[in-house]
PDB file of C-alpha atoms in Angstrom:
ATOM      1  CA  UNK A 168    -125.183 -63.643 147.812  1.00  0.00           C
ATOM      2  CA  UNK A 169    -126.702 -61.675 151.045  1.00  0.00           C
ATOM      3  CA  UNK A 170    -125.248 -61.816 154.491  1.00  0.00           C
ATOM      4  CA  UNK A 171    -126.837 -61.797 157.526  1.00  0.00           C
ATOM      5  CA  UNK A 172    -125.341 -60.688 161.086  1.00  0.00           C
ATOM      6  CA  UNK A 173    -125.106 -63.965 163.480  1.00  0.00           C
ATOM      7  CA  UNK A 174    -123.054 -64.265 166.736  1.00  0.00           C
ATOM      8  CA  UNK A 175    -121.021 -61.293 165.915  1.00  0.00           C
ATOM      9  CA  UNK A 176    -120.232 -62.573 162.199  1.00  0.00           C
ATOM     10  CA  UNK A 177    -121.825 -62.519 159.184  1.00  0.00           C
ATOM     11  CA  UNK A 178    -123.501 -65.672 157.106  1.00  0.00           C
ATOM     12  CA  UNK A 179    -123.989 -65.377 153.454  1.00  0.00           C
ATOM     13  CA  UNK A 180    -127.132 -66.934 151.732  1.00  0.00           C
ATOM     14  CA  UNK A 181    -129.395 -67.630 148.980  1.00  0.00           C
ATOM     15  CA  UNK A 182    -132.393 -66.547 148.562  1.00  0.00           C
ATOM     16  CA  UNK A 183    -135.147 -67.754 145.579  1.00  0.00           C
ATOM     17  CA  UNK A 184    -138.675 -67.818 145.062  1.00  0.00           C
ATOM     18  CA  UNK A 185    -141.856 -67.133 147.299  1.00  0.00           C
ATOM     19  CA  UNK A 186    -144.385 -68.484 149.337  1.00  0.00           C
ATOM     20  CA  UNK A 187    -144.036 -70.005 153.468  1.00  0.00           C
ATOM     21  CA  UNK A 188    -140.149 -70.148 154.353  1.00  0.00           C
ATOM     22  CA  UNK A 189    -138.020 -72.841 153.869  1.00  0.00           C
ATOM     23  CA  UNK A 190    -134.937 -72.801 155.249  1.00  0.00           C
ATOM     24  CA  UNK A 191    -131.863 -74.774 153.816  1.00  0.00           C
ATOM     25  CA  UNK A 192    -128.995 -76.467 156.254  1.00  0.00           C
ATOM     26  CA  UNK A 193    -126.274 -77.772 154.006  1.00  0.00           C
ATOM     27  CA  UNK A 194    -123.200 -80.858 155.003  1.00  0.00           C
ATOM     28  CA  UNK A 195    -119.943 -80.835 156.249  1.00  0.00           C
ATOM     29  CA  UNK A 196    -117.619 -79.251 153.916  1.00  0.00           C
ATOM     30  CA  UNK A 197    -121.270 -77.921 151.877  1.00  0.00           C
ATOM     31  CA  UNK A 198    -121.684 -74.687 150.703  1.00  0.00           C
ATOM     32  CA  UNK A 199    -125.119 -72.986 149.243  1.00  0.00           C
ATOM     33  CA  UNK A 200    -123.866 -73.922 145.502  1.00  0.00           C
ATOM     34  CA  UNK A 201    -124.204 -77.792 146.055  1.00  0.00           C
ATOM     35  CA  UNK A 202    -127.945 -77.448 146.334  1.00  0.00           C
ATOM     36  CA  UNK A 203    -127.428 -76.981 142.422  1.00  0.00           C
ATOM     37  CA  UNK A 204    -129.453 -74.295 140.481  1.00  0.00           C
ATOM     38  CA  UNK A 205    -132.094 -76.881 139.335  1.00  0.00           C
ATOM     39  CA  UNK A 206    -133.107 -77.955 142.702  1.00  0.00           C
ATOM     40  CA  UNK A 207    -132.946 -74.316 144.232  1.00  0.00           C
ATOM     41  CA  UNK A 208    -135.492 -73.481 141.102  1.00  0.00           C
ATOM     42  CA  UNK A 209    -137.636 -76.238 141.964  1.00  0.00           C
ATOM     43  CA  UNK A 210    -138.604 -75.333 145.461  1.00  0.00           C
ATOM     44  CA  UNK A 211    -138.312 -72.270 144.506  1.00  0.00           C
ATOM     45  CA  UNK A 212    -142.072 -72.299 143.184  1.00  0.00           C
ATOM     46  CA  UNK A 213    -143.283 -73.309 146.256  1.00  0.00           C
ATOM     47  CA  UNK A 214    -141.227 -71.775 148.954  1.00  0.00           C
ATOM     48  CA  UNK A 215    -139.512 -68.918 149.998  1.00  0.00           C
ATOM     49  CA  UNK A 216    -136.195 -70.630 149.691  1.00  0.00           C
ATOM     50  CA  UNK A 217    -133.103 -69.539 151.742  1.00  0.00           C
ATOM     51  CA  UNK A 218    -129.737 -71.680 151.453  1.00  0.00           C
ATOM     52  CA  UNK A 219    -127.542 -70.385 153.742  1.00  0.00           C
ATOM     53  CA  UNK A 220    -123.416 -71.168 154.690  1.00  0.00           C
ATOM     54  CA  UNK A 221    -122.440 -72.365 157.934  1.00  0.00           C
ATOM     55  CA  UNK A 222    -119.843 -70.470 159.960  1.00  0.00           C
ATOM     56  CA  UNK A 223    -116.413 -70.133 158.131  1.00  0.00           C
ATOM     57  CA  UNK A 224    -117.934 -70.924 154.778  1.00  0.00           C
ATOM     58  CA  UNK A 225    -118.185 -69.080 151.699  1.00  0.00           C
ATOM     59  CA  UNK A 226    -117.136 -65.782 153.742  1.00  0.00           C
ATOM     60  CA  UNK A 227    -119.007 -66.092 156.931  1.00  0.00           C
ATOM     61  CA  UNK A 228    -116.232 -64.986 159.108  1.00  0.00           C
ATOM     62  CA  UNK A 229    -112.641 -66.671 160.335  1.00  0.00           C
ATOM     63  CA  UNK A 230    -113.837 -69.518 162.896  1.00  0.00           C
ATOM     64  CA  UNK A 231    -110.538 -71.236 164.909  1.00  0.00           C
ATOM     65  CA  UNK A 232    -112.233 -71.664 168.536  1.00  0.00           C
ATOM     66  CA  UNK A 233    -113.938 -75.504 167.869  1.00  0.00           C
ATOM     67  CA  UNK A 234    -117.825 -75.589 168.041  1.00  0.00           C
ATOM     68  CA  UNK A 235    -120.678 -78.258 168.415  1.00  0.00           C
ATOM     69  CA  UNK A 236    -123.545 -78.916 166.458  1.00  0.00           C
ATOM     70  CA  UNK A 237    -125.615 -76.750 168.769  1.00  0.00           C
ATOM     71  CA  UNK A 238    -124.021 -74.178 168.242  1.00  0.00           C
ATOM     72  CA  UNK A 239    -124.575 -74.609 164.414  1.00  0.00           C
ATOM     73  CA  UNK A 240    -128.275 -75.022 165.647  1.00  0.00           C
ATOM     74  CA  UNK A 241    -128.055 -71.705 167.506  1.00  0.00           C
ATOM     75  CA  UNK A 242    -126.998 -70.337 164.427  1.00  0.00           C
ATOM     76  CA  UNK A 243    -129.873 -71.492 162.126  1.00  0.00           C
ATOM     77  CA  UNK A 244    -131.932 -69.805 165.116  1.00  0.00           C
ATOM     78  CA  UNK A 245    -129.749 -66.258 164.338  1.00  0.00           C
ATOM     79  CA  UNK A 246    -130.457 -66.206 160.475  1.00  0.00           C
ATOM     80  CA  UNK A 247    -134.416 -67.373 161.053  1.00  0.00           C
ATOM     81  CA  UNK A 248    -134.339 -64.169 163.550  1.00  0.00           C
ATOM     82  CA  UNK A 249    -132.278 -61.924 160.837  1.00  0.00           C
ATOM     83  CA  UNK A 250    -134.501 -62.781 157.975  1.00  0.00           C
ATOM     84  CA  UNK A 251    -137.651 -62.117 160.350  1.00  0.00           C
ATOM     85  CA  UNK A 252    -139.129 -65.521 160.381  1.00  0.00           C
ATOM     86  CA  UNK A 253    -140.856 -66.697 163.296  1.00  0.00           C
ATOM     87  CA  UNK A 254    -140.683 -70.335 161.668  1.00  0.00           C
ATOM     88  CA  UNK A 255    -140.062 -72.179 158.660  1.00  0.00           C
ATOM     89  CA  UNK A 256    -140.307 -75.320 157.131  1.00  0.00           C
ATOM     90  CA  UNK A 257    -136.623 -77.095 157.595  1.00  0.00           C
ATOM     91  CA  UNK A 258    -134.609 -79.088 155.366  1.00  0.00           C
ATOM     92  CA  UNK A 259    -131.103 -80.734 156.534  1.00  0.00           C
ATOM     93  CA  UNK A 260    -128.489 -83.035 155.190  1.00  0.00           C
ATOM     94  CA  UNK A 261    -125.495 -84.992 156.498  1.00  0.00           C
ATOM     95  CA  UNK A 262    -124.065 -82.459 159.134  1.00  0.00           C
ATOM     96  CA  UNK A 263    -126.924 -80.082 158.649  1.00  0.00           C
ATOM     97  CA  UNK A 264    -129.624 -82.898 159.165  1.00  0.00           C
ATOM     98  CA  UNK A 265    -127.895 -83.196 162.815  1.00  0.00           C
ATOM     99  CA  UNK A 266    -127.846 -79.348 162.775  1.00  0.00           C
ATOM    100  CA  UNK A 267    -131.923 -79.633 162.391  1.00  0.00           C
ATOM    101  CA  UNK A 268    -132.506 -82.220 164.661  1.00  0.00           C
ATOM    102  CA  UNK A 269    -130.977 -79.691 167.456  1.00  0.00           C
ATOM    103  CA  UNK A 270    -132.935 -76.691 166.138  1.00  0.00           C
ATOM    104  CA  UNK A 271    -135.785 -78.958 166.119  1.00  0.00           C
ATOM    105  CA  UNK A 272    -134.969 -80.399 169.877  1.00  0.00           C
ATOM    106  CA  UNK A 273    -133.831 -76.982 171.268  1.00  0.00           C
ATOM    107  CA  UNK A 274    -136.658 -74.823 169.649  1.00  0.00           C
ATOM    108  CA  UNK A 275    -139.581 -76.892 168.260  1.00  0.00           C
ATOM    109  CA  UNK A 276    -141.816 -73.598 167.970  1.00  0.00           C
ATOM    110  CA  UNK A 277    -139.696 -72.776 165.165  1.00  0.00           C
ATOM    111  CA  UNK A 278    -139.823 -75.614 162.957  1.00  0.00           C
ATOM    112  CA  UNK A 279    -143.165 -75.670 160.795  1.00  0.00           C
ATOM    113  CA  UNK A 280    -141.938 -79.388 159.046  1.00  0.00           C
ATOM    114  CA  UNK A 281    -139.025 -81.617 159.041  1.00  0.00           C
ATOM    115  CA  UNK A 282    -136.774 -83.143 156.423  1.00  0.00           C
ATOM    116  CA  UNK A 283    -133.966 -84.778 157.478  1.00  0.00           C
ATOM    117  CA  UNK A 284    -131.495 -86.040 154.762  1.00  0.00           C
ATOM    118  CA  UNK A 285    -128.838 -88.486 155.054  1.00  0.00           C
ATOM    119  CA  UNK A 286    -128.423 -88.255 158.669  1.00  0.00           C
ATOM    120  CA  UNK A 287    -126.970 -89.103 161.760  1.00  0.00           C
ATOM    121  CA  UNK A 288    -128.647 -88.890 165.441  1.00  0.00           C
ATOM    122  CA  UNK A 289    -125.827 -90.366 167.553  1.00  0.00           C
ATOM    123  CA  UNK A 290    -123.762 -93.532 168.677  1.00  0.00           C
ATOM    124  CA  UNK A 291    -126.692 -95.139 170.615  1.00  0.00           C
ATOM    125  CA  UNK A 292    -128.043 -97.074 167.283  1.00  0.00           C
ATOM    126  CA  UNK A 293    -126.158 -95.050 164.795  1.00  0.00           C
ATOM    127  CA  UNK A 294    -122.536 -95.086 163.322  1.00  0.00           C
ATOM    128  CA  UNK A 295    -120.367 -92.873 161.492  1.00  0.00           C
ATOM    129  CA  UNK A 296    -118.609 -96.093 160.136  1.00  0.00           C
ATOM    130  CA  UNK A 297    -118.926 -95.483 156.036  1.00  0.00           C
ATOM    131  CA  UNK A 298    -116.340 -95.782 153.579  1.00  0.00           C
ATOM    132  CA  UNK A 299    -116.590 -92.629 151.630  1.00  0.00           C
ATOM    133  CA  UNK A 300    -114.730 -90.505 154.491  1.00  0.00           C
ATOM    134  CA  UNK A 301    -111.461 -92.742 154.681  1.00  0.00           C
ATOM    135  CA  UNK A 302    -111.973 -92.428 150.940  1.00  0.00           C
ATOM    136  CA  UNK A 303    -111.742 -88.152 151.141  1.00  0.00           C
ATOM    137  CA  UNK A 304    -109.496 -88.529 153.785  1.00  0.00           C
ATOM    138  CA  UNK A 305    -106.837 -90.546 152.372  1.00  0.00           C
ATOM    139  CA  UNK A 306    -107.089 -88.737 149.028  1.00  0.00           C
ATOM    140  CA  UNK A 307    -106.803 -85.096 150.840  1.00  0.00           C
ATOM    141  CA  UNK A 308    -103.393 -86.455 152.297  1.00  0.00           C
ATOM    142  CA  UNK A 309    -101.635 -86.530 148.911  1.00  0.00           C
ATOM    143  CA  UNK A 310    -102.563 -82.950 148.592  1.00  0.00           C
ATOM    144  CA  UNK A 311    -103.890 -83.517 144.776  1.00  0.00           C
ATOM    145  CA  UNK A 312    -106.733 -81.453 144.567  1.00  0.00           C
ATOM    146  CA  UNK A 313    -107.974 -83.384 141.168  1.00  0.00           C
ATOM    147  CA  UNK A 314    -107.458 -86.674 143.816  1.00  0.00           C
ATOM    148  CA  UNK A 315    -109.481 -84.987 145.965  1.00  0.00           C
ATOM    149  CA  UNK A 316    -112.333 -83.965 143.651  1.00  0.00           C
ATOM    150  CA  UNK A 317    -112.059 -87.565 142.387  1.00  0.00           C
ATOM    151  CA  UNK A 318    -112.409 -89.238 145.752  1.00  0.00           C
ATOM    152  CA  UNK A 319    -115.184 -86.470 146.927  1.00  0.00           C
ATOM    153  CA  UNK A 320    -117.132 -87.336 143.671  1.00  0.00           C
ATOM    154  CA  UNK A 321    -116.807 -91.128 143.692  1.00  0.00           C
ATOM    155  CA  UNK A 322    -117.847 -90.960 148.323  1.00  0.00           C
ATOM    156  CA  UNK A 323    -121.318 -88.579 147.211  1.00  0.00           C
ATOM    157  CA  UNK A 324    -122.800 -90.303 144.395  1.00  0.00           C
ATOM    158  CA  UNK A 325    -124.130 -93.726 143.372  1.00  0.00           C
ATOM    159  CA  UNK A 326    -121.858 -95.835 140.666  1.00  0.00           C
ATOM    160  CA  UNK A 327    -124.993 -95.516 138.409  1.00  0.00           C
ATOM    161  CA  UNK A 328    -125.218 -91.539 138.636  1.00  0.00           C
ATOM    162  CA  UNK A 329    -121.358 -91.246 137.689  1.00  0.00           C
ATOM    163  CA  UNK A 330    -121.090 -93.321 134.857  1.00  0.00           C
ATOM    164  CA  UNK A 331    -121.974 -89.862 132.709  1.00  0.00           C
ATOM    165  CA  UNK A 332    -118.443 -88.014 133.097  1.00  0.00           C
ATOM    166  CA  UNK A 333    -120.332 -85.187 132.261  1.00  0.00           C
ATOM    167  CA  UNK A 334    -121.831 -85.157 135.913  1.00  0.00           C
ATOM    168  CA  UNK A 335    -118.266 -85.134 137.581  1.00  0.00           C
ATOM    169  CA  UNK A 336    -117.700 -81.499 135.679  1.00  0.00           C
ATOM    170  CA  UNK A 337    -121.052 -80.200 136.958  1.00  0.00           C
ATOM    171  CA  UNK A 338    -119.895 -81.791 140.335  1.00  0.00           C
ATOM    172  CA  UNK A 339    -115.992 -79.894 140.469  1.00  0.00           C
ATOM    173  CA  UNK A 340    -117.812 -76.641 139.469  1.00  0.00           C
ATOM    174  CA  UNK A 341    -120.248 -76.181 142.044  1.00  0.00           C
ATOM    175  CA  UNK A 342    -117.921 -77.765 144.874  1.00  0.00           C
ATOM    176  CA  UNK A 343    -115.099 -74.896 143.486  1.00  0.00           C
ATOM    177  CA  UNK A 344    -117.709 -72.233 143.281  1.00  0.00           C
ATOM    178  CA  UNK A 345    -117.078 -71.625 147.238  1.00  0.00           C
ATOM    179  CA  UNK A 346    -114.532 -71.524 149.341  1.00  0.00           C
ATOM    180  CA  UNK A 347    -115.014 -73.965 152.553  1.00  0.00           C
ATOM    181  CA  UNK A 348    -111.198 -73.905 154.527  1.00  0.00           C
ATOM    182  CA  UNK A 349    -109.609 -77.245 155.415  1.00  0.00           C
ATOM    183  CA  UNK A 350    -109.600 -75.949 159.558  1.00  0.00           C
ATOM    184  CA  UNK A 351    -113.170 -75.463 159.107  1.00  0.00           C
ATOM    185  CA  UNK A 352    -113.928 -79.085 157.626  1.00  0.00           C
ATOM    186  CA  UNK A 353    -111.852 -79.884 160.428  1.00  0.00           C
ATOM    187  CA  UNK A 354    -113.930 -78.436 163.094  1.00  0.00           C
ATOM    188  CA  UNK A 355    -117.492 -79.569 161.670  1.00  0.00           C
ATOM    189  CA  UNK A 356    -115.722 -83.412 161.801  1.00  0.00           C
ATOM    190  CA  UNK A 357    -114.854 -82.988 165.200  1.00  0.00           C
ATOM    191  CA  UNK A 358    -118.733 -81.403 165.742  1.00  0.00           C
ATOM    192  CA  UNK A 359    -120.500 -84.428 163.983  1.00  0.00           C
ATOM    193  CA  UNK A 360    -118.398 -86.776 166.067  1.00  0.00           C
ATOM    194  CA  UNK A 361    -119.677 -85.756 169.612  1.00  0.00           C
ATOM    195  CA  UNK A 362    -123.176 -84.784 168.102  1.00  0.00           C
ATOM    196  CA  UNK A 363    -126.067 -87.717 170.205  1.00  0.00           C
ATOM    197  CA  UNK A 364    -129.328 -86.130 169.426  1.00  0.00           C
ATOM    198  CA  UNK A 365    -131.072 -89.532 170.375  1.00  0.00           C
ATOM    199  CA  UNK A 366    -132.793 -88.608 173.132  1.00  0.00           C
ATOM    200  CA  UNK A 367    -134.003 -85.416 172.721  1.00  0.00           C
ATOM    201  CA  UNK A 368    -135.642 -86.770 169.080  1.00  0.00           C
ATOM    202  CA  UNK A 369    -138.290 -88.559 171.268  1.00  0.00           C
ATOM    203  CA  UNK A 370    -139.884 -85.107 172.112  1.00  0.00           C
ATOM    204  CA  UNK A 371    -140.264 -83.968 168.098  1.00  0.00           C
ATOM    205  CA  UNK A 372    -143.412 -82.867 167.326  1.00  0.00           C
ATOM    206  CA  UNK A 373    -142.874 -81.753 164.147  1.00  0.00           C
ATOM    207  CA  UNK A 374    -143.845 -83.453 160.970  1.00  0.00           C
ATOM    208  CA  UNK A 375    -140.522 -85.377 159.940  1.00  0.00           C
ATOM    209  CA  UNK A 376    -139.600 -86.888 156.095  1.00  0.00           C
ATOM    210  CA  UNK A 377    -136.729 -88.669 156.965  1.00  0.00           C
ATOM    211  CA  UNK A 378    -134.860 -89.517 153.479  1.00  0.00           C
ATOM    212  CA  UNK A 379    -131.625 -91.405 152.324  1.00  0.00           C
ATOM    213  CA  UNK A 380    -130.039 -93.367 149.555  1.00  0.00           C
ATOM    214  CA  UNK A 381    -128.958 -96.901 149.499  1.00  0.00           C
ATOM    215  CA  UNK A 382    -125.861 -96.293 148.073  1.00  0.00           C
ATOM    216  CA  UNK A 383    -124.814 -93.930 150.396  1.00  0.00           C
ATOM    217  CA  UNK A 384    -121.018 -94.423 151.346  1.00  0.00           C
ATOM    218  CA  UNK A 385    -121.035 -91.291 153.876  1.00  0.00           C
ATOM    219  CA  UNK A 386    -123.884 -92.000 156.023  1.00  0.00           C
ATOM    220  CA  UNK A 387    -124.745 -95.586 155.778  1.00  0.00           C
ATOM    221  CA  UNK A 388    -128.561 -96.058 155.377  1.00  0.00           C
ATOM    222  CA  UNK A 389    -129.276 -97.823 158.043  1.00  0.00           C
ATOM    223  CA  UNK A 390    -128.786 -94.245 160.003  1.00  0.00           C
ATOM    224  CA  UNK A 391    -132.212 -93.444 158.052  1.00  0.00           C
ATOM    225  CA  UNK A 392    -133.942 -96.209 159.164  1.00  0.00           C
ATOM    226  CA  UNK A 393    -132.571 -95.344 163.336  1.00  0.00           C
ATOM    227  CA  UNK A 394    -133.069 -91.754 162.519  1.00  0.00           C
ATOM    228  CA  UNK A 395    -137.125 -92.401 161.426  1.00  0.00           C
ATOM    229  CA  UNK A 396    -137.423 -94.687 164.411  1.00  0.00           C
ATOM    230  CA  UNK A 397    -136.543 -92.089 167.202  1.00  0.00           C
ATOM    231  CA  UNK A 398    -139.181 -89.488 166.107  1.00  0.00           C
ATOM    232  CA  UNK A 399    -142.777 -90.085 166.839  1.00  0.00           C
ATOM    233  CA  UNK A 400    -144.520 -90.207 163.611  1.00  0.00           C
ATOM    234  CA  UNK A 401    -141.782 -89.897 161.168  1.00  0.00           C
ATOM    235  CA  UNK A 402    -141.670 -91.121 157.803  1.00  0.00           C
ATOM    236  CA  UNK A 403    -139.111 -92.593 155.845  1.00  0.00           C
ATOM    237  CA  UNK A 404    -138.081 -92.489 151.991  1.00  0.00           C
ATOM    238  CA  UNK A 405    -135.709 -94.373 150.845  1.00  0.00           C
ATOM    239  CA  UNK A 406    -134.373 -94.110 147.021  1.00  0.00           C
ATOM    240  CA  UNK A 407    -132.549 -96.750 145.669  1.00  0.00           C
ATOM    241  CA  UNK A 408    -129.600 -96.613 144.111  1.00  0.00           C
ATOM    242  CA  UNK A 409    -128.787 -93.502 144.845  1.00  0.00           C
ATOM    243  CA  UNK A 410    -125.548 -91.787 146.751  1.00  0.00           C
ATOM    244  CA  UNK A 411    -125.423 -89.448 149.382  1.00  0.00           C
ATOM    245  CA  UNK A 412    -126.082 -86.368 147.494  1.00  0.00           C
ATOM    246  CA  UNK A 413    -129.835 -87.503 146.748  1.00  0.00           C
ATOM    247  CA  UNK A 414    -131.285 -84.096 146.098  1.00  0.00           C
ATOM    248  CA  UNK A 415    -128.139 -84.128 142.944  1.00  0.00           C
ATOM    249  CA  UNK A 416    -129.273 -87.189 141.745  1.00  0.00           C
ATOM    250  CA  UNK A 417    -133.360 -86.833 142.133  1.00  0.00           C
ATOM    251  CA  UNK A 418    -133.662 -83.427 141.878  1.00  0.00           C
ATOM    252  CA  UNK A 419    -137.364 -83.581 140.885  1.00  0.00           C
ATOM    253  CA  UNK A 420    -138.594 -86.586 143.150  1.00  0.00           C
ATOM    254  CA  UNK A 421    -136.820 -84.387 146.006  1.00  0.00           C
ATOM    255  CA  UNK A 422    -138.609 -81.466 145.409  1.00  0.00           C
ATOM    256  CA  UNK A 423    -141.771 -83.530 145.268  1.00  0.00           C
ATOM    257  CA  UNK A 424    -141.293 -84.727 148.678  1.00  0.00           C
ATOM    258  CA  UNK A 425    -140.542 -81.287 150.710  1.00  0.00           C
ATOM    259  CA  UNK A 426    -143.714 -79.884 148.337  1.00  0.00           C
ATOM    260  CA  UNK A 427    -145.640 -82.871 149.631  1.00  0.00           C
ATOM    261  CA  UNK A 428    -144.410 -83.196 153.232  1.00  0.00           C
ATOM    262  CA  UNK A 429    -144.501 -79.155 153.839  1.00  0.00           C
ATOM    263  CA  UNK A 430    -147.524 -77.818 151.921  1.00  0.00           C
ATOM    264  CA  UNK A 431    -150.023 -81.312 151.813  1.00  0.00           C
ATOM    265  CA  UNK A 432    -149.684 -81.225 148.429  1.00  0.00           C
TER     266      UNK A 432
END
């Protein structure tokens, strides 16, 4: 891992391959490691890939004061400036799909292309109303970190994708390959629940791939289909029967997409 100075702390990253930047905003609760190898190595033969960890994660500093999504966006702006990009392509998912959508609103000139992954733009049209965070919720209260994993596993991915146990090993190891505090998860919650991006979305001029799973228990899909209808132009991919974690379960088809969507090709 690398760091980079931000706000006074420092963010670690990933970094792989070469070409025009591409710049990686993971979840709530996410960490660089649940991109998975295979998909990092995919764009990597595109893009100049960097995956970097949101405040408090994976060693980016001790964060107690509470902070909003902008101020996650503010911090995507720090680590394009620390890297020396003027702009990059963007990719976001879950929380950092929200994160995008304010670097995107806030600072367009900085944003070559869009992705937005299994999203939410705000209460106006959208709900935070699935079942897979009751489900993490009410396993993380019986302080059984196997429960936990279990209930994490079972919320992200599609009934189809889990049915090889062999996936839920691959799963526990990259979640446990980073450290992402409880008060932390805490504080993005508590960010993704005041984040309304809905009007500001009107203004994007940026290309946008809006993409999301029909299984998804997280973010329902039909947050895709309100996300794709506030942006002028936007297009949306839907995969069926797939979870939350779509980039985990189409790696490949994924990596198609952002190749397609960025480069025209």
């Amino acid at each position: 891992m690398a760091v980079v100075a931000v706000g006074g702390r420092e963010l670690t990253y990933v970094r792989r391959g070469a070409g025009e930047p591409l710049l990686l905003i993971q979840g709530m609760a996410g960490h660089h490691g649940l991109w998975g190898e295979e998909f990092l190595s995919l764009l990597a033969r595109d893009f100049d890939v960097v995956a970097f960890d949101h405040r408090g994660v994976a060693g980016g500093g001790r964060v107690d004061e509470p902070f909003t999504v902008r101020d996650l966006a503010e911090d995507a702006v720090g680590v394009l400036d620390g890297l020396g990009w003027d702009s990059a392509h963007v990719l976001g998912i879950s929380l950092g799909g929200m994160v995008a959508q304010e670097l995107v609103v806030a600072h367009p000139q900085r944003v070559r292309s869009l992705v937005l992954g299994c999203t939410y733009a705000g209460p106006d049209g959208g709900a935070l109303d699935g079942p897979g965070p009751v489900r993490m919720m009410t396993a993380a209260a019986t302080r059984d970190v196997s429960k936990s994993l279990r209930a994490g596993y079972e919320a992200n991915l599609s009934p189809g994708f889990r049915a090889d146990e062999a996936e839920f090993e691959r799963f526990v190891e990259a979640v446990l390959s980073e450290q992402v505090p409880a008060p932390v998860i805490a504080l993005q919650m508590q960010a993704a629940l005041q984040h309304d991006s809905v009007a500001g979305l009107a203004d994007v001029r940026a290309s946008t791939l809006v993409v999301h799973g029909t299984e998804d228990e997280m973010i329902t899909p039909k947050n895709g289909d309100h996300v794709a209808s506030l942006i002028p132009g936007a297009r949306l991919e839907v995969f069926e029967g797939v979870g939350h974690l779509f980039w985990w379960e189409r790696p490949e088809r994924t990596a198609e997409l952002v190749r397609e969507h960025a480069l025209g090709r």
